[in-house]
GROMACS .gro file of N, CA, C and O in nm:
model
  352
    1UNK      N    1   0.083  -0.119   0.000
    1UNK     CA    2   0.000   0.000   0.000
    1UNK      C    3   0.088   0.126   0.000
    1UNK      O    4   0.191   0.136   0.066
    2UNK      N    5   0.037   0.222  -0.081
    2UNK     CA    6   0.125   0.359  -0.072
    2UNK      C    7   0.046   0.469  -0.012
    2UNK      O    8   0.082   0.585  -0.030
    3UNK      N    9  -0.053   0.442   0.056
    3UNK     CA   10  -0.199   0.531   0.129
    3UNK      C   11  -0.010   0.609   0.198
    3UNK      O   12   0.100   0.572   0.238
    4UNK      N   13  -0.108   0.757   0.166
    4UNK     CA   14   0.000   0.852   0.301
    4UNK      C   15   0.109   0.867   0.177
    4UNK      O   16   0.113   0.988   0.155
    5UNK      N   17   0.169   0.822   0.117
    5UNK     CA   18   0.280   0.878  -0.022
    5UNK      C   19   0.228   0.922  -0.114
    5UNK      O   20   0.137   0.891  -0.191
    6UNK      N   21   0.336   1.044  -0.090
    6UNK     CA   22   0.349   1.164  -0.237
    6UNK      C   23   0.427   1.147  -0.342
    6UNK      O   24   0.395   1.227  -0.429
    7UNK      N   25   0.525   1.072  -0.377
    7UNK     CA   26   0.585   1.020  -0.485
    7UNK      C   27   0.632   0.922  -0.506
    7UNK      O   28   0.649   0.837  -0.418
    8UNK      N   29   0.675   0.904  -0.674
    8UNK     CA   30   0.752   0.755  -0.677
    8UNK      C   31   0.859   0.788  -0.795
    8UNK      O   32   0.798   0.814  -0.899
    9UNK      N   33   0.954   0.794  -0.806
    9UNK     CA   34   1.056   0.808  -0.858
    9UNK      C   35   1.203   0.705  -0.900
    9UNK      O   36   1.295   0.684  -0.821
   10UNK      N   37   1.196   0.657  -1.028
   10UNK     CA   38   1.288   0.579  -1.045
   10UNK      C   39   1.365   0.597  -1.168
   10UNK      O   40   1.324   0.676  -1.253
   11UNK      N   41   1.522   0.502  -1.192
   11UNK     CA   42   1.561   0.525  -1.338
   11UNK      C   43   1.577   0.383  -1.410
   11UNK      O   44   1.665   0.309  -1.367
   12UNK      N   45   1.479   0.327  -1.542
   12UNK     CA   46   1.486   0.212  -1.586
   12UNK      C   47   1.556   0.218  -1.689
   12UNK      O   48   1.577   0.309  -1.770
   13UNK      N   49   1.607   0.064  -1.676
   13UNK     CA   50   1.691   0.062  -1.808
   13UNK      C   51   1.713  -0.128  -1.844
   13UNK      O   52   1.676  -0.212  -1.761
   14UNK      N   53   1.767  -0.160  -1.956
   14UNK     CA   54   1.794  -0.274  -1.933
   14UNK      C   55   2.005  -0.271  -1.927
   14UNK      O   56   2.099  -0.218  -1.986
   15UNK      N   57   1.978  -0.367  -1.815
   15UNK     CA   58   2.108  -0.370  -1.761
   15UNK      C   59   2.240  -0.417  -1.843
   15UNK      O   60   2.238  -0.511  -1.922
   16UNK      N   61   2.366  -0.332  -1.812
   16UNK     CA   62   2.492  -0.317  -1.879
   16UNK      C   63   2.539  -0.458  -1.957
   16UNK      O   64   2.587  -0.467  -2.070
   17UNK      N   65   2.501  -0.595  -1.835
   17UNK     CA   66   2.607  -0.693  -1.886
   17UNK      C   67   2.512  -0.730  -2.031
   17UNK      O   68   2.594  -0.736  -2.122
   18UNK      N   69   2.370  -0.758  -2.088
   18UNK     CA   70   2.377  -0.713  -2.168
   18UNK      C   71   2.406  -0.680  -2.330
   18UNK      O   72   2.366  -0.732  -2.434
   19UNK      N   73   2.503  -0.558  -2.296
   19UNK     CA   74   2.522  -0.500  -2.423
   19UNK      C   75   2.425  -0.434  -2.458
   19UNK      O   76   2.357  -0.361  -2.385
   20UNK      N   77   2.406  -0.462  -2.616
   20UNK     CA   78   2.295  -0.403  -2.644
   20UNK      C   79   2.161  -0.505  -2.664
   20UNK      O   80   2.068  -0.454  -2.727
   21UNK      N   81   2.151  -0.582  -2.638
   21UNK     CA   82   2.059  -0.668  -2.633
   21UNK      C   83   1.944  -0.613  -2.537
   21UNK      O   84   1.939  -0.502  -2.485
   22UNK      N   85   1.835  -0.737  -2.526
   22UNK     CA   86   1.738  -0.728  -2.441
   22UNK      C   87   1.625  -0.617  -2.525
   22UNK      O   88   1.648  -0.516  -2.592
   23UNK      N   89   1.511  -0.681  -2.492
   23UNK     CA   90   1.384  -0.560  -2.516
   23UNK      C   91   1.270  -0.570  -2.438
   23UNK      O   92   1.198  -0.670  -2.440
   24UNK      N   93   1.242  -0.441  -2.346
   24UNK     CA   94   1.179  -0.434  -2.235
   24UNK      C   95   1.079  -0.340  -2.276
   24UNK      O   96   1.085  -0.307  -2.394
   25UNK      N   97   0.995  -0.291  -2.211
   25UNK     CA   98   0.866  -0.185  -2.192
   25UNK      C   99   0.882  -0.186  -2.031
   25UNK      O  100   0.870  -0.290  -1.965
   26UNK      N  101   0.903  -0.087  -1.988
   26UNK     CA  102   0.892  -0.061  -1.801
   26UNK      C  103   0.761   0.025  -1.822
   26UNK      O  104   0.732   0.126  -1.886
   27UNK      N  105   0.693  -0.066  -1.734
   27UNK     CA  106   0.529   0.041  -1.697
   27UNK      C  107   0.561   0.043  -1.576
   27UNK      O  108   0.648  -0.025  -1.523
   28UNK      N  109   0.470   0.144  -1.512
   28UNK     CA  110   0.441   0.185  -1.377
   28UNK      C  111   0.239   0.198  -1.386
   28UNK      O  112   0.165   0.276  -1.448
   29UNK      N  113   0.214   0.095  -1.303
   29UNK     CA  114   0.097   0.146  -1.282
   29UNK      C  115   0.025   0.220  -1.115
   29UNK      O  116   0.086   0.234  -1.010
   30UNK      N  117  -0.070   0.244  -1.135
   30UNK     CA  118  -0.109   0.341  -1.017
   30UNK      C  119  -0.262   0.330  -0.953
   30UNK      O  120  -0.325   0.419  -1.010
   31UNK      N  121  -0.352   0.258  -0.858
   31UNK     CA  122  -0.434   0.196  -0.834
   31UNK      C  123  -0.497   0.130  -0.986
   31UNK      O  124  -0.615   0.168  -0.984
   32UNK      N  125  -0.476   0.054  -1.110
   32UNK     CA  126  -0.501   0.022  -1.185
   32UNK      C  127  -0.467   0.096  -1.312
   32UNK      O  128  -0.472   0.043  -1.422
   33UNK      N  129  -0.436   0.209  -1.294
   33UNK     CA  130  -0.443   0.274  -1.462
   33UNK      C  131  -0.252   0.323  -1.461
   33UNK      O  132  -0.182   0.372  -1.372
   34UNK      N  133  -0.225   0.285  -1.592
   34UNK     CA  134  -0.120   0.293  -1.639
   34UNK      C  135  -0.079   0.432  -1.624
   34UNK      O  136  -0.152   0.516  -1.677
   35UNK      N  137   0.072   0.489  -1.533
   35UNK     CA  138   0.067   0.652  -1.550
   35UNK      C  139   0.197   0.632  -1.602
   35UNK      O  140   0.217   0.736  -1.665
   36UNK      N  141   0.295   0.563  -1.614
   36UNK     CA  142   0.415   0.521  -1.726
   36UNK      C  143   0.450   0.427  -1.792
   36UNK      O  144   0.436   0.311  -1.755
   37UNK      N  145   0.491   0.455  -1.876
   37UNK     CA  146   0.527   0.345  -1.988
   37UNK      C  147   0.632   0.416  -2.065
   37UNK      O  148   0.613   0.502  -2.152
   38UNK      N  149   0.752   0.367  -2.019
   38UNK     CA  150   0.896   0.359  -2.105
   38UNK      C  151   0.902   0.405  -2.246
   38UNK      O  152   0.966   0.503  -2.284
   39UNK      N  153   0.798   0.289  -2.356
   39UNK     CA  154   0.875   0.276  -2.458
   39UNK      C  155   0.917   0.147  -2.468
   39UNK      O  156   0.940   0.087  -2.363
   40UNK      N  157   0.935   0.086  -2.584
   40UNK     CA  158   1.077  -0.024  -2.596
   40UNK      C  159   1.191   0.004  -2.608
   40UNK      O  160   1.245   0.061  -2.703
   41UNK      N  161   1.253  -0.047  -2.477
   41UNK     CA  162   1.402  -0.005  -2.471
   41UNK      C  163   1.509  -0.139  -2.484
   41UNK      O  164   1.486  -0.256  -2.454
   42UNK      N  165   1.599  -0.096  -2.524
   42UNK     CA  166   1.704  -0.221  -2.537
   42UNK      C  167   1.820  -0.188  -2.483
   42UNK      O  168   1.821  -0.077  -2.430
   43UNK      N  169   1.907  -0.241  -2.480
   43UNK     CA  170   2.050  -0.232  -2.412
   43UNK      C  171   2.104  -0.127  -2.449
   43UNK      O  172   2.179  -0.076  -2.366
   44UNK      N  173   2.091  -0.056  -2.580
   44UNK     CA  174   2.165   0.052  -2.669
   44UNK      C  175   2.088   0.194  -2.599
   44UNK      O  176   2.137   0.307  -2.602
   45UNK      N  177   1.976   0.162  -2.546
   45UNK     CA  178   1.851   0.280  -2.511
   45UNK      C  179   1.926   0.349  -2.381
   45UNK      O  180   1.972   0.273  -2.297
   46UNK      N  181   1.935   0.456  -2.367
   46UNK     CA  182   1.942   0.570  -2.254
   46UNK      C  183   1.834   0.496  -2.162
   46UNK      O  184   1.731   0.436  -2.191
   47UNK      N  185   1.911   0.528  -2.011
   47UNK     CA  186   1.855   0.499  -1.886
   47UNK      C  187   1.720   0.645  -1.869
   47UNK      O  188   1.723   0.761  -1.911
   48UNK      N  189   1.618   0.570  -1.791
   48UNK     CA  190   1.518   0.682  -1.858
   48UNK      C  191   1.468   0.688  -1.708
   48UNK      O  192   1.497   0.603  -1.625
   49UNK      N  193   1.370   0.828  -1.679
   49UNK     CA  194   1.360   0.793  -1.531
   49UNK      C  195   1.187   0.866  -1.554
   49UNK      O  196   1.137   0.941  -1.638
   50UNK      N  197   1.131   0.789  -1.417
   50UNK     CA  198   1.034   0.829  -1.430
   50UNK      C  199   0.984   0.849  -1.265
   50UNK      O  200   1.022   0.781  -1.170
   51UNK      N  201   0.880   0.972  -1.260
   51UNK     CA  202   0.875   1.057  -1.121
   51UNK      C  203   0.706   1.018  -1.188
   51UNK      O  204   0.673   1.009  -1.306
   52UNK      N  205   0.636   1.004  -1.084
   52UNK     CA  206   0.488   1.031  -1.047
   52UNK      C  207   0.413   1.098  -0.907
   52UNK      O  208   0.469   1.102  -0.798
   53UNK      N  209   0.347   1.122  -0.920
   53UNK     CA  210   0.255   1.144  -0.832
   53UNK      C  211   0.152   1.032  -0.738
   53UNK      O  212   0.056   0.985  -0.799
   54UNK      N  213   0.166   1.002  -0.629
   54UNK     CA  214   0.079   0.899  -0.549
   54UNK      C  215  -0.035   0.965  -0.466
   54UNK      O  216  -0.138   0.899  -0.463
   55UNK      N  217  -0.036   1.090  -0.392
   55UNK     CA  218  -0.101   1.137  -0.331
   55UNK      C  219  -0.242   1.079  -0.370
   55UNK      O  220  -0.285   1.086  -0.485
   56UNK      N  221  -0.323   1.012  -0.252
   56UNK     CA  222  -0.435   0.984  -0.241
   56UNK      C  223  -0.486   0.869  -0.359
   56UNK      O  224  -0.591   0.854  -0.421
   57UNK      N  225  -0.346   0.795  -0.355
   57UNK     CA  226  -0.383   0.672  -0.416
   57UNK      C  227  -0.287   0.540  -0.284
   57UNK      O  228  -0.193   0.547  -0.205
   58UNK      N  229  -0.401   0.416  -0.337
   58UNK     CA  230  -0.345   0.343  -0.209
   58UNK      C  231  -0.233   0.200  -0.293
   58UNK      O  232  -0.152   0.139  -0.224
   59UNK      N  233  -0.251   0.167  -0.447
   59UNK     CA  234  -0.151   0.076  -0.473
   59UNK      C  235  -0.110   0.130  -0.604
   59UNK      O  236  -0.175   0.199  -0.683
   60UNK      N  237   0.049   0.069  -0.612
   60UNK     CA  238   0.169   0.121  -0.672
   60UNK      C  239   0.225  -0.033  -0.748
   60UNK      O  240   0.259  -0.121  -0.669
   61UNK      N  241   0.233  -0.057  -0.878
   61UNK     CA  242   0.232  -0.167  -0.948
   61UNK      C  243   0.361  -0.149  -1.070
   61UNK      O  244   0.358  -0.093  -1.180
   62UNK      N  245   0.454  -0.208  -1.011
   62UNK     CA  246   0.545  -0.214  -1.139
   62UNK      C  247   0.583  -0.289  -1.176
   62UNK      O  248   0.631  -0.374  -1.101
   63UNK      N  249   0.588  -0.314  -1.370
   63UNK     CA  250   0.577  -0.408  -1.471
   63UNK      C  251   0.695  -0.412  -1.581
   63UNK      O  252   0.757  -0.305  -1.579
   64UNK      N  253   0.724  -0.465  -1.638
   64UNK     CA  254   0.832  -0.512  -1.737
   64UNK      C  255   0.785  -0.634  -1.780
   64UNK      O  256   0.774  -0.748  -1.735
   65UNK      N  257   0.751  -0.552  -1.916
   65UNK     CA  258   0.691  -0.650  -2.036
   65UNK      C  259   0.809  -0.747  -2.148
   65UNK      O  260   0.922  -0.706  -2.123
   66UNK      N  261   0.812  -0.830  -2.229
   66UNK     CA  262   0.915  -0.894  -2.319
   66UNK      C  263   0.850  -0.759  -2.443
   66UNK      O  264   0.732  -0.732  -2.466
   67UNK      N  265   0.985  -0.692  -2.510
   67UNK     CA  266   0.938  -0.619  -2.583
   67UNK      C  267   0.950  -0.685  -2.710
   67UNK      O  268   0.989  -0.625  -2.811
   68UNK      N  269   0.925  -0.784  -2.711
   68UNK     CA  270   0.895  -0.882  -2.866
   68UNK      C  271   0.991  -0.896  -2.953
   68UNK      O  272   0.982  -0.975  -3.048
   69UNK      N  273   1.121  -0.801  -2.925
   69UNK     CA  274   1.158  -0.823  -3.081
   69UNK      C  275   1.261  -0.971  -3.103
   69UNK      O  276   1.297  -1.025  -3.207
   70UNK      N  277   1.296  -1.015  -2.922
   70UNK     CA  278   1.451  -1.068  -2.993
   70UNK      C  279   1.416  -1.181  -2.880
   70UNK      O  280   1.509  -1.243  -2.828
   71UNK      N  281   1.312  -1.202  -2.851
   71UNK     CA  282   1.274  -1.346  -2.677
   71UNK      C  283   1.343  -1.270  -2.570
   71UNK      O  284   1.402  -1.162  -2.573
   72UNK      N  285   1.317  -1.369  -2.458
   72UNK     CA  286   1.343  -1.311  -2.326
   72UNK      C  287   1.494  -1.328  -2.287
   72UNK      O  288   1.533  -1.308  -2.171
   73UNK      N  289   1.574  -1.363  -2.385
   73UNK     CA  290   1.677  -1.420  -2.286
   73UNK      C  291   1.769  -1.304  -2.240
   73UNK      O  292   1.857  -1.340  -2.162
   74UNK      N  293   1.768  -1.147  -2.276
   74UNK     CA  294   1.833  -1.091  -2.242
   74UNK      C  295   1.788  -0.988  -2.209
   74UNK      O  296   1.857  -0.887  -2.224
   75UNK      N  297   1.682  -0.979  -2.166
   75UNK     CA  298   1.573  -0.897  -2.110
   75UNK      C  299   1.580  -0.874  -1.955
   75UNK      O  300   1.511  -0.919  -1.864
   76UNK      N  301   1.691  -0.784  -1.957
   76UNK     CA  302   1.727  -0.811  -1.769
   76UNK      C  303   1.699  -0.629  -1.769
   76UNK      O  304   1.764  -0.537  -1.819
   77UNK      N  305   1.586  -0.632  -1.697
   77UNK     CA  306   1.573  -0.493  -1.664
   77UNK      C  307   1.576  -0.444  -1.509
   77UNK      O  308   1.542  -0.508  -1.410
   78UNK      N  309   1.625  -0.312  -1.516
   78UNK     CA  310   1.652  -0.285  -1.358
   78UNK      C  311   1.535  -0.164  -1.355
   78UNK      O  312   1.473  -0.112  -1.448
   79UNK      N  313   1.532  -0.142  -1.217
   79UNK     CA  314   1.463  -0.047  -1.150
   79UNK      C  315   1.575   0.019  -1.065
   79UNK      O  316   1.616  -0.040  -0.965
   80UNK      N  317   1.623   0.133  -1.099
   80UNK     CA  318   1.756   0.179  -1.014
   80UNK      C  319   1.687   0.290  -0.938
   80UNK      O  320   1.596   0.354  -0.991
   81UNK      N  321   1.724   0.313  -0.826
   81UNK     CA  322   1.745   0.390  -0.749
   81UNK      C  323   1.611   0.424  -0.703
   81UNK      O  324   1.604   0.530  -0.641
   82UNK      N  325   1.499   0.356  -0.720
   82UNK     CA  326   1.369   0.345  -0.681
   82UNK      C  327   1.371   0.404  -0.556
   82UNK      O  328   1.467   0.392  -0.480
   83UNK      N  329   1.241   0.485  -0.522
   83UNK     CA  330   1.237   0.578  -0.410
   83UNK      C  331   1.062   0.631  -0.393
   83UNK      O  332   1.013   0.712  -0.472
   84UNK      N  333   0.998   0.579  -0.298
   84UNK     CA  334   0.870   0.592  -0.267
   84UNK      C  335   0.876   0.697  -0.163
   84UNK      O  336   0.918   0.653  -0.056
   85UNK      N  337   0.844   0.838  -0.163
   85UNK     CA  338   0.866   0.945  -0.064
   85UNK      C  339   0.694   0.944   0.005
   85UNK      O  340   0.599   0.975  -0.068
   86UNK      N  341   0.677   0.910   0.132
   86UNK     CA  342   0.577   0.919   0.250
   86UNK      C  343   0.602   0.991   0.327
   86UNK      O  344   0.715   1.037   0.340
   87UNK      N  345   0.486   1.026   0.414
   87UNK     CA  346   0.495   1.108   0.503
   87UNK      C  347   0.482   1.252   0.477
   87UNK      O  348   0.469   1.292   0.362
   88UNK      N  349   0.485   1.345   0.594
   88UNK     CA  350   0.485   1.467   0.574
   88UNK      C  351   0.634   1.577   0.590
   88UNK      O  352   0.624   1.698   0.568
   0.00000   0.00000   0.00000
């Protein structure tokens, strides 16, 4: 539950070892409705970051899809530096 948090802030990417391989979609969803979505990113793709808003929502859902082009085997995606800010 994120009841009582004002943000969510992270930077996705698919990870170094890699290369350029891998194809991901990073969503973020937010009591049910989608408030980010990446893109298809691959190993070659810029680390991308994404900040939302939670206030007066109570669940926080994050997803990484196979972005179709190449199978899963190198589809290693991170969530870096993830940070849920609560409180007052």
């Amino acid at each position: 539950s994120v009841t009582g948090c004002t943000a969510f802030t992270t930077d996705v990417g698919v990870d170094d070892e890699v290369g350029s391989n891998g194809s991901v979609i990073f969503q973020v969803w937010v009591d049910g409705t989608k408030q980010y979505d990446s893109g298809l990113m691959t190993g070659a793709t810029a680390t991308k970051t994404a900040t939302l808003t939670l206030s007066g929502n109570t669940e926080l859902r994050l997803v990484i899809t196979d972005g179709g082009t190449n199978g899963i085997n190198s589809d290693h995606g991170d969530w870096a530096a993830a940070k849920i800010t609560c409180g007052s």
